[in-house]
């Protein structure tokens, strides 16, 4: 794995990556605010095809918009970030989908858990985003368009747009390739 915008303080031990999120950083393009920011820490690997990725996240959120989670990124104008965002002194599920311009959706969590697991599944021209409070029962929160047939960066990201940074912990980051459903259907039909 490698960094885009490597933070000053970070470590990786076993299946845990810890970092102090760089202050005044974010990922956003144009919508509503008019600016482009692409300077949050993002630890990733390149991947092609269809896949499922997930991670357990836990942060010491301090300031409005402190955030962390997964990112799937084609380039600086095409990406998805999803996870937790601290808004109105509450933990919210958050997803930003960007195709030249960013959109944003949040769902306030009914409880304020110490950690949460987020998952993204890329199939064909879409990414399905889900979350789990218990590590087993996933609930879908978003289904978004994303270009197919291109390699992408997949990994963990964090940002602190208004704050002075915070401690973030990512546990058990996983990525697994999914079988090509069209190929399997063709094989089934031709047996």
mmCIF file of C-alpha atoms in Angstrom:
data_model
loop_
_atom_site.group_PDB
_atom_site.id
_atom_site.type_symbol
_atom_site.label_atom_id
_atom_site.label_comp_id
_atom_site.label_asym_id
_atom_site.label_seq_id
_atom_site.Cartn_x
_atom_site.Cartn_y
_atom_site.Cartn_z
ATOM 1 C CA UNK A 1 0.000 0.000 0.000
ATOM 2 C CA UNK A 2 1.049 3.586 -0.537
ATOM 3 C CA UNK A 3 0.064 7.085 0.536
ATOM 4 C CA UNK A 4 -1.565 9.975 -1.202
ATOM 5 C CA UNK A 5 -0.953 12.917 1.161
ATOM 6 C CA UNK A 6 1.003 10.951 3.774
ATOM 7 C CA UNK A 7 0.331 12.231 7.314
ATOM 8 C CA UNK A 8 3.222 13.215 9.585
ATOM 9 C CA UNK A 9 2.286 10.643 12.256
ATOM 10 C CA UNK A 10 1.148 7.139 11.345
ATOM 11 C CA UNK A 11 1.917 3.498 12.020
ATOM 12 C CA UNK A 12 0.889 0.089 10.695
ATOM 13 C CA UNK A 13 1.045 -2.970 12.968
ATOM 14 C CA UNK A 14 -0.620 -6.259 12.194
ATOM 15 C CA UNK A 15 -4.053 -5.480 10.818
ATOM 16 C CA UNK A 16 -4.252 -1.952 12.302
ATOM 17 C CA UNK A 17 -3.307 1.390 10.750
ATOM 18 C CA UNK A 18 -3.249 4.371 13.097
ATOM 19 C CA UNK A 19 -2.700 7.985 12.189
ATOM 20 C CA UNK A 20 -3.103 11.509 13.384
ATOM 21 C CA UNK A 21 -5.258 13.105 10.696
ATOM 22 C CA UNK A 22 -3.601 16.113 9.106
ATOM 23 C CA UNK A 23 -5.399 19.325 10.189
ATOM 24 C CA UNK A 24 -7.397 21.427 7.696
ATOM 25 C CA UNK A 25 -7.603 18.654 5.059
ATOM 26 C CA UNK A 26 -10.469 17.342 2.961
ATOM 27 C CA UNK A 27 -11.599 15.802 -0.322
ATOM 28 C CA UNK A 28 -14.221 17.930 -2.125
ATOM 29 C CA UNK A 29 -14.917 19.320 -5.611
ATOM 30 C CA UNK A 30 -16.812 22.533 -6.343
ATOM 31 C CA UNK A 31 -20.458 21.869 -5.379
ATOM 32 C CA UNK A 32 -21.983 24.594 -3.182
ATOM 33 C CA UNK A 33 -18.636 25.866 -1.850
ATOM 34 C CA UNK A 34 -16.905 26.488 -5.182
ATOM 35 C CA UNK A 35 -13.501 25.153 -4.106
ATOM 36 C CA UNK A 36 -11.469 22.025 -4.839
ATOM 37 C CA UNK A 37 -9.630 20.292 -1.973
ATOM 38 C CA UNK A 38 -7.731 17.031 -2.406
ATOM 39 C CA UNK A 39 -5.274 16.888 0.473
ATOM 40 C CA UNK A 40 -6.576 14.402 3.055
ATOM 41 C CA UNK A 41 -4.490 11.323 3.933
ATOM 42 C CA UNK A 42 -5.390 8.288 1.790
ATOM 43 C CA UNK A 43 -3.632 4.909 2.211
ATOM 44 C CA UNK A 44 -4.396 2.690 -0.763
ATOM 45 C CA UNK A 45 -3.530 -0.031 -3.230
ATOM 46 C CA UNK A 46 -4.367 -0.287 -6.944
ATOM 47 C CA UNK A 47 -7.036 -2.745 -7.959
ATOM 48 C CA UNK A 48 -8.965 -3.619 -11.091
ATOM 49 C CA UNK A 49 -12.166 -5.501 -11.749
ATOM 50 C CA UNK A 50 -15.001 -6.132 -9.353
ATOM 51 C CA UNK A 51 -14.301 -6.319 -5.639
ATOM 52 C CA UNK A 52 -15.562 -5.990 -2.081
ATOM 53 C CA UNK A 53 -13.679 -3.915 0.468
ATOM 54 C CA UNK A 54 -14.368 -3.283 4.148
ATOM 55 C CA UNK A 55 -12.759 -1.829 7.258
ATOM 56 C CA UNK A 56 -13.508 -1.262 10.940
ATOM 57 C CA UNK A 57 -13.101 2.423 11.857
ATOM 58 C CA UNK A 58 -12.710 4.184 15.176
ATOM 59 C CA UNK A 59 -11.856 7.846 15.654
ATOM 60 C CA UNK A 60 -11.455 10.402 18.417
ATOM 61 C CA UNK A 61 -13.558 12.939 16.515
ATOM 62 C CA UNK A 62 -13.171 16.484 17.813
ATOM 63 C CA UNK A 63 -14.493 19.046 15.349
ATOM 64 C CA UNK A 64 -17.340 19.428 12.863
ATOM 65 C CA UNK A 65 -16.689 17.439 9.665
ATOM 66 C CA UNK A 66 -13.954 15.209 11.159
ATOM 67 C CA UNK A 67 -14.274 12.054 9.033
ATOM 68 C CA UNK A 68 -12.765 8.708 8.187
ATOM 69 C CA UNK A 69 -13.580 5.598 6.192
ATOM 70 C CA UNK A 70 -13.102 3.959 2.800
ATOM 71 C CA UNK A 71 -12.219 5.579 -0.504
ATOM 72 C CA UNK A 72 -12.439 4.258 -4.056
ATOM 73 C CA UNK A 73 -10.688 6.610 -6.437
ATOM 74 C CA UNK A 74 -10.136 6.626 -10.184
ATOM 75 C CA UNK A 75 -8.444 10.045 -10.172
ATOM 76 C CA UNK A 76 -8.822 13.491 -8.576
ATOM 77 C CA UNK A 77 -12.174 14.091 -10.328
ATOM 78 C CA UNK A 78 -13.775 10.650 -9.895
ATOM 79 C CA UNK A 79 -14.015 9.075 -6.451
ATOM 80 C CA UNK A 80 -16.231 7.892 -3.593
ATOM 81 C CA UNK A 81 -15.520 8.312 0.109
ATOM 82 C CA UNK A 82 -17.699 6.810 2.813
ATOM 83 C CA UNK A 83 -17.623 6.215 6.537
ATOM 84 C CA UNK A 84 -18.261 8.343 9.612
ATOM 85 C CA UNK A 85 -18.489 12.123 9.665
ATOM 86 C CA UNK A 86 -18.848 14.144 12.880
ATOM 87 C CA UNK A 87 -21.658 16.678 12.328
ATOM 88 C CA UNK A 88 -23.742 18.524 14.951
ATOM 89 C CA UNK A 89 -21.726 16.788 17.695
ATOM 90 C CA UNK A 90 -23.008 13.399 16.476
ATOM 91 C CA UNK A 91 -21.587 10.490 14.479
ATOM 92 C CA UNK A 92 -23.202 10.250 11.057
ATOM 93 C CA UNK A 93 -22.849 7.784 8.227
ATOM 94 C CA UNK A 94 -21.525 9.747 5.298
ATOM 95 C CA UNK A 95 -21.004 9.231 1.589
ATOM 96 C CA UNK A 96 -19.573 11.625 -0.985
ATOM 97 C CA UNK A 97 -19.722 10.628 -4.642
ATOM 98 C CA UNK A 98 -17.697 12.749 -7.044
ATOM 99 C CA UNK A 99 -17.832 12.946 -10.836
ATOM 100 C CA UNK A 100 -16.245 16.363 -11.506
ATOM 101 C CA UNK A 101 -18.517 17.716 -8.734
ATOM 102 C CA UNK A 102 -19.089 16.279 -5.265
ATOM 103 C CA UNK A 103 -22.397 15.402 -3.658
ATOM 104 C CA UNK A 104 -22.882 14.566 0.008
ATOM 105 C CA UNK A 105 -25.320 12.494 2.015
ATOM 106 C CA UNK A 106 -25.401 11.780 5.748
ATOM 107 C CA UNK A 107 -27.541 9.639 8.013
ATOM 108 C CA UNK A 108 -27.445 10.297 11.740
ATOM 109 C CA UNK A 109 -26.774 7.103 13.662
ATOM 110 C CA UNK A 110 -29.393 6.216 16.293
ATOM 111 C CA UNK A 111 -26.599 5.239 18.684
ATOM 112 C CA UNK A 112 -23.077 6.591 19.029
ATOM 113 C CA UNK A 113 -20.884 3.477 18.675
ATOM 114 C CA UNK A 114 -17.183 3.299 19.528
ATOM 115 C CA UNK A 115 -16.529 1.806 16.106
ATOM 116 C CA UNK A 116 -18.351 0.874 12.929
ATOM 117 C CA UNK A 117 -17.619 -1.308 9.912
ATOM 118 C CA UNK A 118 -18.114 0.077 6.400
ATOM 119 C CA UNK A 119 -18.170 -1.948 3.188
ATOM 120 C CA UNK A 120 -18.176 -1.070 -0.498
ATOM 121 C CA UNK A 121 -18.886 -3.507 -3.332
ATOM 122 C CA UNK A 122 -17.913 -2.580 -6.890
ATOM 123 C CA UNK A 123 -19.847 -4.438 -9.617
ATOM 124 C CA UNK A 124 -20.147 -3.360 -13.261
ATOM 125 C CA UNK A 125 -20.768 0.420 -13.258
ATOM 126 C CA UNK A 126 -21.827 0.818 -9.622
ATOM 127 C CA UNK A 127 -20.633 0.798 -6.026
ATOM 128 C CA UNK A 128 -22.930 -0.318 -3.222
ATOM 129 C CA UNK A 129 -22.086 1.087 0.213
ATOM 130 C CA UNK A 130 -23.157 -0.617 3.455
ATOM 131 C CA UNK A 131 -22.428 -0.336 7.166
ATOM 132 C CA UNK A 132 -22.560 -2.612 10.175
ATOM 133 C CA UNK A 133 -22.751 -1.728 13.850
ATOM 134 C CA UNK A 134 -22.044 -5.302 14.952
ATOM 135 C CA UNK A 135 -19.616 -6.499 12.235
ATOM 136 C CA UNK A 136 -22.115 -8.951 10.775
ATOM 137 C CA UNK A 137 -25.490 -7.444 9.868
ATOM 138 C CA UNK A 138 -24.901 -4.957 7.024
ATOM 139 C CA UNK A 139 -27.416 -2.322 5.968
ATOM 140 C CA UNK A 140 -27.159 -0.628 2.566
ATOM 141 C CA UNK A 141 -26.908 3.151 2.669
ATOM 142 C CA UNK A 142 -26.079 4.093 -0.925
ATOM 143 C CA UNK A 143 -25.889 2.693 -4.459
ATOM 144 C CA UNK A 144 -23.921 5.000 -6.764
ATOM 145 C CA UNK A 145 -22.666 5.095 -10.330
ATOM 146 C CA UNK A 146 -18.932 4.519 -10.779
ATOM 147 C CA UNK A 147 -17.054 3.908 -14.063
ATOM 148 C CA UNK A 148 -16.365 0.275 -14.883
ATOM 149 C CA UNK A 149 -13.386 -1.369 -16.572
ATOM 150 C CA UNK A 150 -10.746 0.915 -15.071
ATOM 151 C CA UNK A 151 -8.171 0.349 -12.327
ATOM 152 C CA UNK A 152 -8.833 2.255 -9.111
ATOM 153 C CA UNK A 153 -7.135 3.142 -5.837
ATOM 154 C CA UNK A 154 -8.850 1.398 -2.906
ATOM 155 C CA UNK A 155 -8.075 2.154 0.696
ATOM 156 C CA UNK A 156 -8.695 4.157 3.850
ATOM 157 C CA UNK A 157 -8.989 7.911 4.106
ATOM 158 C CA UNK A 158 -9.494 10.548 6.756
ATOM 159 C CA UNK A 159 -9.865 14.331 6.868
ATOM 160 C CA UNK A 160 -10.325 17.182 9.330
ATOM 161 C CA UNK A 161 -11.554 20.149 7.238
ATOM 162 C CA UNK A 162 -12.330 22.546 10.098
ATOM 163 C CA UNK A 163 -10.267 20.997 12.857
ATOM 164 C CA UNK A 164 -6.792 20.508 14.203
ATOM 165 C CA UNK A 165 -6.749 16.786 13.386
ATOM 166 C CA UNK A 166 -7.714 13.731 15.419
ATOM 167 C CA UNK A 167 -6.556 10.185 16.132
ATOM 168 C CA UNK A 168 -7.940 7.616 13.686
ATOM 169 C CA UNK A 169 -7.708 3.816 13.782
ATOM 170 C CA UNK A 170 -8.473 1.448 10.912
ATOM 171 C CA UNK A 171 -8.705 -2.246 11.714
ATOM 172 C CA UNK A 172 -8.947 -5.299 9.521
ATOM 173 C CA UNK A 173 -8.931 -3.572 6.116
ATOM 174 C CA UNK A 174 -9.914 -6.195 3.538
ATOM 175 C CA UNK A 175 -10.244 -6.342 -0.223
ATOM 176 C CA UNK A 176 -11.300 -9.393 -2.181
ATOM 177 C CA UNK A 177 -11.898 -9.827 -5.880
ATOM 178 C CA UNK A 178 -15.370 -10.945 -6.901
ATOM 179 C CA UNK A 179 -15.984 -13.472 -9.653
ATOM 180 C CA UNK A 180 -17.035 -12.058 -13.028
ATOM 181 C CA UNK A 181 -20.799 -12.705 -13.064
ATOM 182 C CA UNK A 182 -21.058 -12.401 -16.854
ATOM 183 C CA UNK A 183 -18.342 -15.010 -17.340
ATOM 184 C CA UNK A 184 -19.977 -17.347 -14.818
ATOM 185 C CA UNK A 185 -23.363 -16.947 -16.556
ATOM 186 C CA UNK A 186 -21.736 -17.716 -19.920
ATOM 187 C CA UNK A 187 -20.030 -20.805 -18.487
ATOM 188 C CA UNK A 188 -23.312 -22.012 -16.955
ATOM 189 C CA UNK A 189 -25.153 -21.497 -20.247
ATOM 190 C CA UNK A 190 -22.502 -23.351 -22.262
ATOM 191 C CA UNK A 191 -22.060 -26.450 -20.127
#
